[in-house]
GROMACS .gro file of C-alpha atoms in nm:
model
  203
    1MET     CA    1   1.519   0.308   0.805
    2ASN     CA    2   1.500   0.685   0.818
    3PHE     CA    3   1.211   0.788   1.042
    4LEU     CA    4   1.301   1.158   1.036
    5LEU     CA    5   1.304   1.168   0.655
    6ALA     CA    6   0.974   0.978   0.649
    7ILE     CA    7   0.816   1.242   0.873
    8GLN     CA    8   0.953   1.519   0.652
    9LEU     CA    9   0.817   1.352   0.338
   10LEU     CA   10   0.479   1.306   0.505
   11GLU     CA   11   0.470   1.675   0.587
   12ILE     CA   12   0.558   1.769   0.228
   13ILE     CA   13   0.289   1.541   0.083
   14PHE     CA   14   0.027   1.700   0.309
   15LYS     CA   15   0.135   2.065   0.287
   16SER     CA   16   0.273   2.105  -0.064
   17PRO     CA   17   0.266   1.808  -0.305
   18ASN     CA   18   0.389   2.039  -0.581
   19LYS     CA   19   0.705   2.098  -0.379
   20PHE     CA   20   0.777   1.725  -0.385
   21LEU     CA   21   0.791   1.739  -0.765
   22ASN     CA   22   1.093   1.969  -0.733
   23LEU     CA   23   1.251   1.743  -0.470
   24SER     CA   24   1.183   1.414  -0.649
   25ASN     CA   25   1.528   1.399  -0.812
   26ARG     CA   26   1.690   1.429  -0.469
   27PHE     CA   27   1.479   1.147  -0.333
   28ASN     CA   28   1.548   0.934  -0.640
   29ASP     CA   29   1.921   0.975  -0.587
   30SER     CA   30   1.877   0.842  -0.232
   31PHE     CA   31   1.632   0.558  -0.306
   32GLN     CA   32   1.642   0.402  -0.650
   33THR     CA   33   1.409   0.105  -0.604
   34VAL     CA   34   1.067   0.043  -0.450
   35LYS     CA   35   1.232  -0.189  -0.199
   36GLU     CA   36   1.457   0.092  -0.075
   37ILE     CA   37   1.164   0.335  -0.058
   38PHE     CA   38   0.956   0.091   0.145
   39TYR     CA   39   1.237  -0.002   0.381
   40ASN     CA   40   1.349   0.354   0.451
   41LEU     CA   41   1.019   0.546   0.442
   42HIS     CA   42   0.727   0.307   0.493
   43LEU     CA   43   0.873   0.059   0.737
   44PRO     CA   44   0.932   0.319   1.013
   45PHE     CA   45   0.553   0.353   1.032
   46MET     CA   46   0.464  -0.012   0.973
   47ILE     CA   47   0.686  -0.152   1.249
   48HIS     CA   48   0.457   0.025   1.495
   49PHE     CA   49   0.144  -0.150   1.366
   50PRO     CA   50   0.175  -0.456   1.597
   51ILE     CA   51   0.218  -0.215   1.890
   52VAL     CA   52  -0.091  -0.022   1.773
   53ILE     CA   53  -0.300  -0.341   1.782
   54LEU     CA   54  -0.149  -0.449   2.115
   55PHE     CA   55  -0.238  -0.121   2.286
   56SER     CA   56  -0.571  -0.075   2.112
   57PRO     CA   57  -0.846  -0.051   2.380
   58TYR     CA   58  -1.087  -0.221   2.139
   59SER     CA   59  -0.861  -0.526   2.116
   60TRP     CA   60  -0.868  -0.563   2.494
   61TYR     CA   61  -1.241  -0.496   2.498
   62SER     CA   62  -1.293  -0.769   2.238
   63TYR     CA   63  -1.080  -1.010   2.438
   64PHE     CA   64  -1.238  -0.956   2.779
   65LEU     CA   65  -1.600  -0.860   2.702
   66LYS     CA   66  -1.672  -1.005   2.358
   67ASN     CA   67  -1.490  -1.329   2.439
   68LEU     CA   68  -1.282  -1.330   2.122
   69THR     CA   69  -0.978  -1.555   2.135
   70ILE     CA   70  -0.628  -1.420   2.073
   71ASP     CA   71  -0.599  -1.594   1.736
   72LYS     CA   72  -0.926  -1.438   1.611
   73ILE     CA   73  -0.814  -1.094   1.726
   74ILE     CA   74  -0.486  -1.144   1.538
   75ILE     CA   75  -0.673  -1.253   1.224
   76TYR     CA   76  -0.947  -0.986   1.226
   77TYR     CA   77  -0.762  -0.688   1.375
   78PHE     CA   78  -0.406  -0.748   1.255
   79LEU     CA   79  -0.374  -0.982   0.955
   80PHE     CA   80  -0.683  -0.871   0.763
   81PRO     CA   81  -0.598  -0.496   0.784
   82LEU     CA   82  -0.241  -0.586   0.686
   83PHE     CA   83  -0.373  -0.779   0.384
   84VAL     CA   84  -0.586  -0.482   0.272
   85TYR     CA   85  -0.290  -0.249   0.323
   86CYS     CA   86  -0.060  -0.472   0.113
   87PHE     CA   87  -0.324  -0.491  -0.163
   88LEU     CA   88  -0.350  -0.110  -0.183
   89ILE     CA   89   0.028  -0.059  -0.176
   90LEU     CA   90   0.085  -0.322  -0.445
   91PHE     CA   91  -0.172  -0.152  -0.667
   92LEU     CA   92   0.008   0.181  -0.629
   93VAL     CA   93   0.343   0.021  -0.707
   94PHE     CA   94   0.187  -0.148  -1.010
   95PHE     CA   95   0.057   0.190  -1.131
   96ASP     CA   96   0.404   0.341  -1.088
   97LYS     CA   97   0.554   0.064  -1.299
   98LEU     CA   98   0.294   0.119  -1.570
   99GLN     CA   99   0.382   0.488  -1.591
  100ILE     CA  100   0.756   0.418  -1.595
  101TYR     CA  101   0.731   0.164  -1.877
  102SER     CA  102   0.493   0.387  -2.075
  103GLN     CA  103   0.773   0.641  -2.125
  104ILE     CA  104   0.986   0.639  -2.436
  105PRO     CA  105   1.313   0.457  -2.350
  106THR     CA  106   1.606   0.696  -2.344
  107VAL     CA  107   1.963   0.677  -2.220
  108GLY     CA  108   1.978   0.765  -1.853
  109LEU     CA  109   1.601   0.764  -1.804
  110LYS     CA  110   1.528   0.832  -1.438
  111LYS     CA  111   1.263   0.617  -1.277
  112HIS     CA  112   1.023   0.814  -1.062
  113TYR     CA  113   0.804   0.641  -0.805
  114PHE     CA  114   0.545   0.904  -0.722
  115CYS     CA  115   0.286   0.653  -0.600
  116SER     CA  116   0.539   0.475  -0.384
  117TYR     CA  117   0.641   0.802  -0.221
  118SER     CA  118   0.292   0.949  -0.176
  119SER     CA  119   0.160   0.621  -0.034
  120ILE     CA  120   0.360   0.696   0.281
  121VAL     CA  121   0.030   0.858   0.384
  122VAL     CA  122  -0.132   0.513   0.369
  123SER     CA  123   0.139   0.361   0.589
  124ALA     CA  124   0.105   0.643   0.843
  125SER     CA  125  -0.274   0.603   0.852
  126MET     CA  126  -0.242   0.254   1.003
  127VAL     CA  127  -0.216   0.426   1.342
  128PHE     CA  128  -0.595   0.484   1.330
  129PHE     CA  129  -0.647   0.115   1.403
  130ILE     CA  130  -0.563   0.193   1.764
  131PHE     CA  131  -0.913   0.340   1.805
  132HIS     CA  132  -1.134   0.083   1.629
  133PRO     CA  133  -1.107  -0.141   1.319
  134PHE     CA  134  -1.383   0.059   1.147
  135VAL     CA  135  -1.200   0.388   1.211
  136GLY     CA  136  -0.881   0.222   1.089
  137PHE     CA  137  -1.036   0.109   0.760
  138ILE     CA  138  -1.194   0.451   0.702
  139GLY     CA  139  -0.854   0.613   0.757
  140LEU     CA  140  -0.690   0.356   0.528
  141ILE     CA  141  -0.933   0.412   0.240
  142VAL     CA  142  -0.934   0.793   0.274
  143SER     CA  143  -0.554   0.803   0.287
  144PHE     CA  144  -0.533   0.573  -0.017
  145ILE     CA  145  -0.765   0.798  -0.219
  146TYR     CA  146  -0.570   1.108  -0.114
  147SER     CA  147  -0.238   0.939  -0.189
  148PHE     CA  148  -0.354   0.820  -0.530
  149LEU     CA  149  -0.492   1.162  -0.627
  150ILE     CA  150  -0.161   1.322  -0.528
  151SER     CA  151   0.036   1.069  -0.732
  152ILE     CA  152  -0.191   1.124  -1.034
  153PHE     CA  153  -0.129   1.499  -0.999
  154LEU     CA  154   0.248   1.443  -0.982
  155TRP     CA  155   0.254   1.204  -1.278
  156SER     CA  156   0.038   1.447  -1.474
  157LYS     CA  157   0.286   1.729  -1.412
  158TYR     CA  158   0.589   1.514  -1.484
  159LEU     CA  159   0.463   1.339  -1.800
  160ASN     CA  160   0.241   1.624  -1.925
  161LYS     CA  161  -0.057   1.390  -1.932
  162SER     CA  162  -0.414   1.494  -1.861
  163ILE     CA  163  -0.575   1.393  -1.532
  164LYS     CA  164  -0.853   1.224  -1.729
  165GLN     CA  165  -0.606   1.006  -1.920
  166LEU     CA  166  -0.431   0.901  -1.599
  167ILE     CA  167  -0.761   0.812  -1.432
  168LEU     CA  168  -0.851   0.594  -1.731
  169GLU     CA  169  -0.509   0.430  -1.705
  170ALA     CA  170  -0.576   0.377  -1.334
  171PHE     CA  171  -0.892   0.182  -1.414
  172LEU     CA  172  -0.695  -0.019  -1.671
  173THR     CA  173  -0.426  -0.086  -1.411
  174LEU     CA  174  -0.688  -0.196  -1.158
  175SER     CA  175  -0.836  -0.437  -1.413
  176PHE     CA  176  -0.498  -0.593  -1.488
  177PHE     CA  177  -0.409  -0.603  -1.120
  178LEU     CA  178  -0.736  -0.771  -1.018
  179PHE     CA  179  -0.703  -1.017  -1.307
  180PHE     CA  180  -0.352  -1.106  -1.188
  181ILE     CA  181  -0.480  -1.157  -0.830
  182PHE     CA  182  -0.767  -1.369  -0.962
  183LEU     CA  183  -0.526  -1.578  -1.168
  184VAL     CA  184  -0.299  -1.643  -0.867
  185VAL     CA  185  -0.596  -1.738  -0.646
  186LEU     CA  186  -0.731  -1.966  -0.919
  187ILE     CA  187  -0.397  -2.146  -0.958
  188LEU     CA  188  -0.366  -2.188  -0.579
  189ASN     CA  189  -0.719  -2.331  -0.560
  190ILE     CA  190  -0.647  -2.575  -0.843
  191LEU     CA  191  -0.325  -2.690  -0.673
  192ASN     CA  192  -0.506  -2.726  -0.340
  193SER     CA  193  -0.789  -2.926  -0.503
  194TYR     CA  194  -0.533  -3.149  -0.675
  195LYS     CA  195  -0.361  -3.220  -0.342
  196GLU     CA  196  -0.692  -3.299  -0.173
  197LEU     CA  197  -0.803  -3.533  -0.451
  198LYS     CA  198  -0.464  -3.704  -0.446
  199ARG     CA  199  -0.482  -3.738  -0.067
  200PHE     CA  200  -0.818  -3.915  -0.090
  201GLY     CA  201  -0.685  -4.144  -0.364
  202ILE     CA  202  -0.912  -4.010  -0.636
  203LEU     CA  203  -0.617  -3.915  -0.854
   0.00000   0.00000   0.00000
């Protein structure tokens, strides 16, 4: 993990996204896969998320005054935001992959992960959950929109595509991504139903 580099990247994304386009080759030489990008740049922010929930005044308020049990607080204030975060990050990674594979294959083609880099804003925004879950989700959605617009801008500059074309591809990506999620959920439900029917001796 490289917390200092993550802070520097966050500053670049906010102040001058166009500057990142010139630095992208340097970053790609350091991190060549999405896994490396997430571990070195996103994880330094995400490892603080459990601490954010632990020290959130609203979590303690919910526990003492709203009589919510610890397990419900973990589910509603920790696991559910984490699920939404993972969904948004996976979509951005999926969009990156689509842009990479849409290029004409050439020898030594460099893979750029503009969405994966710009989505560091989304990871950093998880700190807003310390105030209130609603504030956290607003910060998460706003940061996702900002991150995605930045990545569309960067891909547009790099591939010489129009913004309109990339937005249309984004909707196509979202459709494929949601269909994939639906397919996985459907298969899991079928397997669960099969196990239940077998347990009751129906099958």
